[in-house]
mmCIF file of C-alpha atoms and ligand atoms in Angstrom:
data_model
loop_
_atom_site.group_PDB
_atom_site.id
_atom_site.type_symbol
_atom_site.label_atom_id
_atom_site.label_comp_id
_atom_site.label_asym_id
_atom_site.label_seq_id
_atom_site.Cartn_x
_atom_site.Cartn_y
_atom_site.Cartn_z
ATOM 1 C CA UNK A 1 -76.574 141.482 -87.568
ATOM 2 C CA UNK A 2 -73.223 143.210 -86.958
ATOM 3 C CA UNK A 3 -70.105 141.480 -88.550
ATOM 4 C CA UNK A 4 -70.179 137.969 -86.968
ATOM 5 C CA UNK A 5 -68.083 136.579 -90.038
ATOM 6 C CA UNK A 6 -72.010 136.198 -91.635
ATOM 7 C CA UNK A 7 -71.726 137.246 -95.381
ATOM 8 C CA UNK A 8 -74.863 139.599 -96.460
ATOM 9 C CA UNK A 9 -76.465 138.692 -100.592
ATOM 10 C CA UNK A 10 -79.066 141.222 -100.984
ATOM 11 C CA UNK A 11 -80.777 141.161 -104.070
ATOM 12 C CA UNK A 12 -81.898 144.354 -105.729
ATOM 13 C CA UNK A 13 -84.820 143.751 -108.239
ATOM 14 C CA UNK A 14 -85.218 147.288 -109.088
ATOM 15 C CA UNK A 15 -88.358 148.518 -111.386
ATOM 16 C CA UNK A 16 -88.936 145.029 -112.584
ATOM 17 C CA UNK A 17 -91.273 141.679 -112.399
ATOM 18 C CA UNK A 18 -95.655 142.027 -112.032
ATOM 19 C CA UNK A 19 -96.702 141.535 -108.841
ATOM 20 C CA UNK A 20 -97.429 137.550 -110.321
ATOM 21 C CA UNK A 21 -93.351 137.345 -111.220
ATOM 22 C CA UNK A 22 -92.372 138.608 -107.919
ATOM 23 C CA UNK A 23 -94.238 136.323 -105.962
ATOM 24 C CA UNK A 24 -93.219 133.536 -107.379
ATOM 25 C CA UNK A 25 -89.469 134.710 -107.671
ATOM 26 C CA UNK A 26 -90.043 135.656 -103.742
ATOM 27 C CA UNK A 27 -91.610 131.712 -103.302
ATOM 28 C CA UNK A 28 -88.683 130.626 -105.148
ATOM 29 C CA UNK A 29 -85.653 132.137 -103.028
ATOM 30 C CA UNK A 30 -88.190 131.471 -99.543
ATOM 31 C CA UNK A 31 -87.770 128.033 -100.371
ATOM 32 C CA UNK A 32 -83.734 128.183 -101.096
ATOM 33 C CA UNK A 33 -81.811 126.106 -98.106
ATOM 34 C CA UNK A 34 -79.506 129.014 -96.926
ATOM 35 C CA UNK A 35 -76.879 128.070 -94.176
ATOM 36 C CA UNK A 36 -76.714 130.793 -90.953
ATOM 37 C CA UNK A 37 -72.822 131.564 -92.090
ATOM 38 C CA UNK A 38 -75.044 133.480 -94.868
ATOM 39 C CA UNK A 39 -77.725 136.367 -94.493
ATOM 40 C CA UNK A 40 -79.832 136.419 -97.880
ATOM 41 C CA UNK A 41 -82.390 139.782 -98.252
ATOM 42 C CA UNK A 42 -84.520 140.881 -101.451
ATOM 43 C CA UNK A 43 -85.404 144.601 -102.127
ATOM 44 C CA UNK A 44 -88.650 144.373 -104.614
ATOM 45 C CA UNK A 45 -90.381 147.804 -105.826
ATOM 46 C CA UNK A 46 -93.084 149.273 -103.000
ATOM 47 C CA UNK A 47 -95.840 148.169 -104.778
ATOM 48 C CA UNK A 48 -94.290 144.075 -104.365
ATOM 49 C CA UNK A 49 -93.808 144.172 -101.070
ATOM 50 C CA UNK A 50 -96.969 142.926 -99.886
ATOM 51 C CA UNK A 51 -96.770 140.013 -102.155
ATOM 52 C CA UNK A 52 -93.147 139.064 -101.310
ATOM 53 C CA UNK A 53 -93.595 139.392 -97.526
ATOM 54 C CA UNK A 54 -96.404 136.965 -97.423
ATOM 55 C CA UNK A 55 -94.493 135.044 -99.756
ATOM 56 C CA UNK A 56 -90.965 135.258 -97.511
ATOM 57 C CA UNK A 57 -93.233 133.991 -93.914
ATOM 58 C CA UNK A 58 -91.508 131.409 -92.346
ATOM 59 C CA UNK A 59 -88.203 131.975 -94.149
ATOM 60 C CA UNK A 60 -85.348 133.568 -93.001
ATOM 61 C CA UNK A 61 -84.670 135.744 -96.022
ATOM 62 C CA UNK A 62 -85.038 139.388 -94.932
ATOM 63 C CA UNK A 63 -87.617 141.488 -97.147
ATOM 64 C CA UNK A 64 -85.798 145.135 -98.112
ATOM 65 C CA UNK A 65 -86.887 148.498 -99.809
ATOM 66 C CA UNK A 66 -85.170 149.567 -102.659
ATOM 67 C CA UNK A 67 -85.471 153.602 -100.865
ATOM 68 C CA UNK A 68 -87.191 155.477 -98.285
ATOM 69 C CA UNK A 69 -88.079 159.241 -97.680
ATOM 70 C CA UNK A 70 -86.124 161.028 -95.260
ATOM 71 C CA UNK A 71 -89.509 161.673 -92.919
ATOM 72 C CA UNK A 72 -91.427 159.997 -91.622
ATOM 73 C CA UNK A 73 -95.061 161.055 -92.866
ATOM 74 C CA UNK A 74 -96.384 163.833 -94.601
ATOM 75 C CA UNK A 75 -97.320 165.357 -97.581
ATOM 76 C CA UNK A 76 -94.677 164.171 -100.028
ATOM 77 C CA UNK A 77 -96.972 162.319 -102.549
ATOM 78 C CA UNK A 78 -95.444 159.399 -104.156
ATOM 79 C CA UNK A 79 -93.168 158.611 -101.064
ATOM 80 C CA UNK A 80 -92.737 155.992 -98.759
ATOM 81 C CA UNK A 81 -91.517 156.552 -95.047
ATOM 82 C CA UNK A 82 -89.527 154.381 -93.321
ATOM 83 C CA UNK A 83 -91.944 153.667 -90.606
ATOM 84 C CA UNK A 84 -94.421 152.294 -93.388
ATOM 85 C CA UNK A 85 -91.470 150.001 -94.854
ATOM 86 C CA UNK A 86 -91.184 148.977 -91.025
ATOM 87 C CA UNK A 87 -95.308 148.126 -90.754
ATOM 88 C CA UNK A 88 -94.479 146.363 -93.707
ATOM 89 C CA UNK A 89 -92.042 143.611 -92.792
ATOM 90 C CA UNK A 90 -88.858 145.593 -94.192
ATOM 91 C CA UNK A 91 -85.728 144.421 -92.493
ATOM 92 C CA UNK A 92 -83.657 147.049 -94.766
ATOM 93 C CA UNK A 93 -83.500 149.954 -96.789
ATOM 94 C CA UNK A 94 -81.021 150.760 -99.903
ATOM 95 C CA UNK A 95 -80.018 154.218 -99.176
ATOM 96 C CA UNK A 96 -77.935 156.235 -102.103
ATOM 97 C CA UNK A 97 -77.885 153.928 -105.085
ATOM 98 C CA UNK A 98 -76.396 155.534 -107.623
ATOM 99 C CA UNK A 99 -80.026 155.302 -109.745
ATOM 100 C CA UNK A 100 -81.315 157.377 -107.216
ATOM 101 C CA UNK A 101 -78.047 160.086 -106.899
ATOM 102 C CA UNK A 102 -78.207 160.125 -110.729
ATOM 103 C CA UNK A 103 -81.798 160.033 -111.831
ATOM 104 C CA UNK A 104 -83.685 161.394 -108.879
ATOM 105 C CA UNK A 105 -80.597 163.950 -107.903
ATOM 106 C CA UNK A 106 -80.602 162.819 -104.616
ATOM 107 C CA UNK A 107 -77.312 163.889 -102.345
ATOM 108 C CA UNK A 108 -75.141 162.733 -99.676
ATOM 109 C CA UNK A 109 -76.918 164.705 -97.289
ATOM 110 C CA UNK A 110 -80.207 163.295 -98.303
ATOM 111 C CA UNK A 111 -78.766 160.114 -98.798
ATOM 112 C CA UNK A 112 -77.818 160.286 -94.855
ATOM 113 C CA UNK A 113 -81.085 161.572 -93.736
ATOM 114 C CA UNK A 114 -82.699 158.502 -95.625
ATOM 115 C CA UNK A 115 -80.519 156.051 -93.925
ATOM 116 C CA UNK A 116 -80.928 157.686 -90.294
ATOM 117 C CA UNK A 117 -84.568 157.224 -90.724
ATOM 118 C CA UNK A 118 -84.293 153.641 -91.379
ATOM 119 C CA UNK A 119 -82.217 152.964 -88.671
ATOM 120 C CA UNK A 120 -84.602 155.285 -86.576
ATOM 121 C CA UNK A 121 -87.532 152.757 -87.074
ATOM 122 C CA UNK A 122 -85.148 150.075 -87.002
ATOM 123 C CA UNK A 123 -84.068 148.758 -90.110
ATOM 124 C CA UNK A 124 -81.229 148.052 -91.557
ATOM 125 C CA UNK A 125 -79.608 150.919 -93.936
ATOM 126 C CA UNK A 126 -77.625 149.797 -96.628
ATOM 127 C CA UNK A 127 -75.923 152.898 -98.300
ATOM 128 C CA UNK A 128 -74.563 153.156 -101.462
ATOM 129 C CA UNK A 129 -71.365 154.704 -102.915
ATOM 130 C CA UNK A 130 -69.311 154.637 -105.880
ATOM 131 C CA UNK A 131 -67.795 156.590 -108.382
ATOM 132 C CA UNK A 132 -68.829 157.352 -111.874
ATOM 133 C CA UNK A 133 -66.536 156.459 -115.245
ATOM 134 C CA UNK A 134 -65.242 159.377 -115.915
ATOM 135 C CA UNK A 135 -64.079 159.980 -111.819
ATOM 136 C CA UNK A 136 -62.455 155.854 -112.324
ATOM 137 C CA UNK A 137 -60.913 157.827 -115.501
ATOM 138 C CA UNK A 138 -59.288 160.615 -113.827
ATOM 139 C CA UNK A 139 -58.030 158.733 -110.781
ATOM 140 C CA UNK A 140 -60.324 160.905 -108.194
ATOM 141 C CA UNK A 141 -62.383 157.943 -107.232
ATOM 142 C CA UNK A 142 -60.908 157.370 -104.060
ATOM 143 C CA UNK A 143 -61.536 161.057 -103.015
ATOM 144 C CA UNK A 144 -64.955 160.614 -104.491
ATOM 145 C CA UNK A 145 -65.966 157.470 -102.360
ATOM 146 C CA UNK A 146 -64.474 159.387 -99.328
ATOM 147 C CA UNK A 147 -66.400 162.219 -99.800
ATOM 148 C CA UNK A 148 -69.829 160.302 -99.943
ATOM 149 C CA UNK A 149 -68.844 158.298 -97.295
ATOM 150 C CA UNK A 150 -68.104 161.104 -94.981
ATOM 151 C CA UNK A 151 -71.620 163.071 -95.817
ATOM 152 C CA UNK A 152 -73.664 159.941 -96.754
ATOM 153 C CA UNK A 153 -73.039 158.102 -93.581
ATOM 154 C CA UNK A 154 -75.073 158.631 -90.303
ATOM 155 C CA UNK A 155 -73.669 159.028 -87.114
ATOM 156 C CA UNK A 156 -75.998 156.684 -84.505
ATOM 157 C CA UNK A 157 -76.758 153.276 -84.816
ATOM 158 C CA UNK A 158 -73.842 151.953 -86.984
ATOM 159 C CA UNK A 159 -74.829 148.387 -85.596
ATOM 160 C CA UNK A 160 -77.692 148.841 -88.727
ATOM 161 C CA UNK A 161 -75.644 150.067 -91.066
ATOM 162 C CA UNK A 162 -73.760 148.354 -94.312
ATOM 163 C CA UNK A 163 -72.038 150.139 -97.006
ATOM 164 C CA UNK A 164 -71.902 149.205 -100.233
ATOM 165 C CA UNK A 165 -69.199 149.990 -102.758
ATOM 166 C CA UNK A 166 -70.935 150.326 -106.274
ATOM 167 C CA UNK A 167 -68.723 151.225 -109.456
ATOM 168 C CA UNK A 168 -71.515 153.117 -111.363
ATOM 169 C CA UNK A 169 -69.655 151.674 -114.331
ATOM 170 C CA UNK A 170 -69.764 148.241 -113.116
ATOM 171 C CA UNK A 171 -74.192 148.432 -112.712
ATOM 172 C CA UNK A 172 -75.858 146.699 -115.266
ATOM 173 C CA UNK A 173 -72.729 146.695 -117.775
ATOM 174 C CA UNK A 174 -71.301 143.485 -117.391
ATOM 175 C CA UNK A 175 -68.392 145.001 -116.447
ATOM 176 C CA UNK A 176 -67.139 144.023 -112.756
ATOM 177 C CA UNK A 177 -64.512 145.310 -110.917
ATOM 178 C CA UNK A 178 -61.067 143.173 -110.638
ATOM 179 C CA UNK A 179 -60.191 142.166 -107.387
ATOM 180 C CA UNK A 180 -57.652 144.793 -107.503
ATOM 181 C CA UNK A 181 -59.992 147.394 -107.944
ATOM 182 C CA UNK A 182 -62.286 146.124 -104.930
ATOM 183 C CA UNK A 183 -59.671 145.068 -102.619
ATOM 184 C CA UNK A 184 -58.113 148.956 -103.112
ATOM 185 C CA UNK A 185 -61.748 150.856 -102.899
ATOM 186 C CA UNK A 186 -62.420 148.570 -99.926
ATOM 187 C CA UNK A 187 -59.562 149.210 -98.061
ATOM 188 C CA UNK A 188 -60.282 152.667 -98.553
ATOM 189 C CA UNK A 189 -63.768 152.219 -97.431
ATOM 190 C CA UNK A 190 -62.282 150.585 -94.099
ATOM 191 C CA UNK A 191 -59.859 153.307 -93.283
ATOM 192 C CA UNK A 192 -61.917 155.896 -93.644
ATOM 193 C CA UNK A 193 -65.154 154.013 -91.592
ATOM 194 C CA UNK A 194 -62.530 153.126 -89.226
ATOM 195 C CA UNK A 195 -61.457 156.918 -88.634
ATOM 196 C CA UNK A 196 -64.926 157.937 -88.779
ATOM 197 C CA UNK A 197 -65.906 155.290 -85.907
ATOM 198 C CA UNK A 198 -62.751 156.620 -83.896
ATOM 199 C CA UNK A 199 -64.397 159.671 -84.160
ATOM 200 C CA UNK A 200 -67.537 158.551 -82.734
ATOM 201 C CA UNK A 201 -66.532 156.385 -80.682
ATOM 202 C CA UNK A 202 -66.900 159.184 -77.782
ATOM 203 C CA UNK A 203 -70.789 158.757 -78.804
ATOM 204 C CA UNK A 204 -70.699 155.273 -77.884
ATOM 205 C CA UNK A 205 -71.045 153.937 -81.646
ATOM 206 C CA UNK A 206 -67.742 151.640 -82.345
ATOM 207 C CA UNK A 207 -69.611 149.535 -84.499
ATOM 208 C CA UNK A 208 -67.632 148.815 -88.012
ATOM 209 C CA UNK A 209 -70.284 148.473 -90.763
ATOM 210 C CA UNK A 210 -69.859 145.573 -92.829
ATOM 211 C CA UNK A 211 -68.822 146.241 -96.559
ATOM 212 C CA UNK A 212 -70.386 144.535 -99.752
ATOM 213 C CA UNK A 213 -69.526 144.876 -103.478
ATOM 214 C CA UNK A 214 -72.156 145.824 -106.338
ATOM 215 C CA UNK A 215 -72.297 145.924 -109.957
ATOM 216 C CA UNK A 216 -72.228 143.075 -112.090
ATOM 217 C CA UNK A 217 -72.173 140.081 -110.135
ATOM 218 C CA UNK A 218 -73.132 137.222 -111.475
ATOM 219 C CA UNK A 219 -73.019 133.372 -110.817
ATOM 220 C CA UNK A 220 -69.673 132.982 -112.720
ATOM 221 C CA UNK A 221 -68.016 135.653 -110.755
ATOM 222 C CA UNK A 222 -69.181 135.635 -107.131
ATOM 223 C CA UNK A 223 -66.808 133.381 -105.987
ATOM 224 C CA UNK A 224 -63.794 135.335 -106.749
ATOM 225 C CA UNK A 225 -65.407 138.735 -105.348
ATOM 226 C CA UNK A 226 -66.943 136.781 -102.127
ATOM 227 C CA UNK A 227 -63.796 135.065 -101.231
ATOM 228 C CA UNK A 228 -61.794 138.720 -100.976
ATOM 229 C CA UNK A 229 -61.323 139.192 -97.336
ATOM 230 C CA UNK A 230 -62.543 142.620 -97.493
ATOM 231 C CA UNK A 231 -65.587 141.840 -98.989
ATOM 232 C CA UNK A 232 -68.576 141.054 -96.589
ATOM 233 C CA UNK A 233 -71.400 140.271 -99.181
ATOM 234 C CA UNK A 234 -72.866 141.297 -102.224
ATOM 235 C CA UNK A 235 -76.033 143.637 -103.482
ATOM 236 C CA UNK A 236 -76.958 141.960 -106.736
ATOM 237 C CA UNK A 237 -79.165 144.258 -109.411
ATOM 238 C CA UNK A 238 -79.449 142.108 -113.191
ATOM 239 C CA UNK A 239 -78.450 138.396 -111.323
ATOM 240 C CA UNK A 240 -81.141 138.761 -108.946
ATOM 241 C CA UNK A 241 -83.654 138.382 -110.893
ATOM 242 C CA UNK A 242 -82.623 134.616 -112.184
ATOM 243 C CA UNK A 243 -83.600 132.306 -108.894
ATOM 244 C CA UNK A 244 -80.870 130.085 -110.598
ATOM 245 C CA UNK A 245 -78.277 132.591 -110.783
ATOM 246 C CA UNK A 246 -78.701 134.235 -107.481
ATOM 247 C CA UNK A 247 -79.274 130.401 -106.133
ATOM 248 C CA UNK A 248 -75.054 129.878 -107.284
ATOM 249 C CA UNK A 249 -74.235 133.414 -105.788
ATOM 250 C CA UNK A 250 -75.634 131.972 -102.291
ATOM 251 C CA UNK A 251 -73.855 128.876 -102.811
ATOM 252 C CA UNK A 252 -70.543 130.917 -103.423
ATOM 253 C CA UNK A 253 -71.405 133.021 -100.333
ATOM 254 C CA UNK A 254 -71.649 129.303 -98.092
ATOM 255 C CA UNK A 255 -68.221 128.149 -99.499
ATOM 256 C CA UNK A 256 -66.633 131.556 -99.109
ATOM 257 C CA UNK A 257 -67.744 131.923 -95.334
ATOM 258 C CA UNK A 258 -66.980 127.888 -94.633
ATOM 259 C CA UNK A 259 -63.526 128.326 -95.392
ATOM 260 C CA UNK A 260 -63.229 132.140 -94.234
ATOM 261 C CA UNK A 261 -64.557 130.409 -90.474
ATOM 262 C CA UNK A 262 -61.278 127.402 -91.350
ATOM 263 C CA UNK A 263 -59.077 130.178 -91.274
ATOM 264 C CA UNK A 264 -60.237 131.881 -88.153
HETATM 265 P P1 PGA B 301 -76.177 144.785 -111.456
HETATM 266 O O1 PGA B 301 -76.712 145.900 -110.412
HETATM 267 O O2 PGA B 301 -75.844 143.571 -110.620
HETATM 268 O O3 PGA B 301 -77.306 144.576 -112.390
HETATM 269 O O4 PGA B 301 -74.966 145.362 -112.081
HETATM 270 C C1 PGA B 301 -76.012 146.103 -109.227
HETATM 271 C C2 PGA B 301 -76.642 147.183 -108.405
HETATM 272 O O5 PGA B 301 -77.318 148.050 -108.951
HETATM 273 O O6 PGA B 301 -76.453 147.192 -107.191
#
């Protein structure tokens, strides 16, 4: 799927919706007209997935996991391995969202590990970072974001991954980012995936991975985030969830790329 100019809106539905509700939300988006300048994906909890990939057959939009385990099998009870999210339809995996670094203490390392599996079994890893309030306070973010990126990021396969920038204080606050703020964190994001595919280049991996925005993005603001040049798509938590809202963010996504491609 590797940067082609084709803007990524994944949605994120988190611990929400019955298996009923996510079905029909699923039906809903599978029936959305979504133009190829735009790659559309859902992430529903495990226990949805069934449901949503019958409901996403003969639709383009790519069924995700919301996390995966770092092995592939074994005796880690309440887990699911990549391989199984692979049996299962998955096209991607959200690796490192800040829920799971701050509620399930998961690190960069692990947070690596998770997205080499997916790629391993051939999905797509989409890996979080971002930095907290009080790092935004004390100016350390960019350090912060550099740091995850450098131990969150695997080395093979970067034709599978994405990164996503995430503002923990921009998730599920309402509060989104200025431009400012996302055009500086993803330049920073560039440089250092840019050195970082320098460096393993050698290995034969010069893929750049393409770079979306999270936290808070709604209908009325997508445009303005999708239409920054340094922004390839958008992982959507709250908005997801409203087939109307997340209907306008794919719409902003098709006029974003339409006039990105007149410029080219
Ligand atoms: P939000 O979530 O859109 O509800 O802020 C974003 C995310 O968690 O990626």
């Amino acid at each position: 799927m590797q940067p082609t100019g084709q803007l990524l809106i994944l949605g994120n539905w988190k611990m929400h919706l019955t298996q009923q509700a996510a079905g029909q939300l699923a039906a809903t988006v599978a029936a959305l007209k979504v133009e190829r300048r735009v790659v559309v994906g859902v992430a529903p909890a495990f226990v949805h997935l069934p449901i949503v990939a019958d409901m996403l057959i003969g639709s383009d939009i790519w069924l995700g996991a919301q996390t995966c385990h770092e092995q592939p099998e074994g005796a880690f009870t309440g887990d699911v391995g990549a391989p199984m999210l692979a049996d299962m339809g998955c096209r991607f995996v959200i690796a490192g969202h800040s829920e799971r670094r701050q509620f399930h203490h998961e690190t960069s390392v692990q947070v690596r590990r998770k997205a080499e599996a997916a790629i391993k079994n051939g999905l797509h890893a989409v890996v979080c970072v971002g930095e907290t309030p009080e790092q935004r306070e004390s100016g350390t973010y960019l350090n912060v974001i550099e740091k995850q990126l450098r131990e969150s990021l695997p080395i093979a396969g970067r034709d599978k991954l994405t990164v996503s920038y995430e503002p923990v204080w921009a998730i599920g606050t309402g509060k989104t980012a200025t431009s400012a703020d996302i055009e500086e964190v993803h330049r920073h994001i560039r440089t250092v995936l840019h050195d970082l595919t320098l460096r393993h280049a050698a290995l034969g991996n010069a893929e750049v991975p393409r770079v979306l925005y999270g936290g808070s993005v709604k209908a009325n603001n997508a445009l303005d985030i999708l239409t920054l040049p340094v922004v390839d798509g958008v992982l959507v938590g709250g908005a997801s969830l409203d087939p109307s809202a997340f209907a306008a963010i794919i719409k902003a996504a098709e006029a974003s790329a339409s006039n990105r491609n007149k410029v080219m």
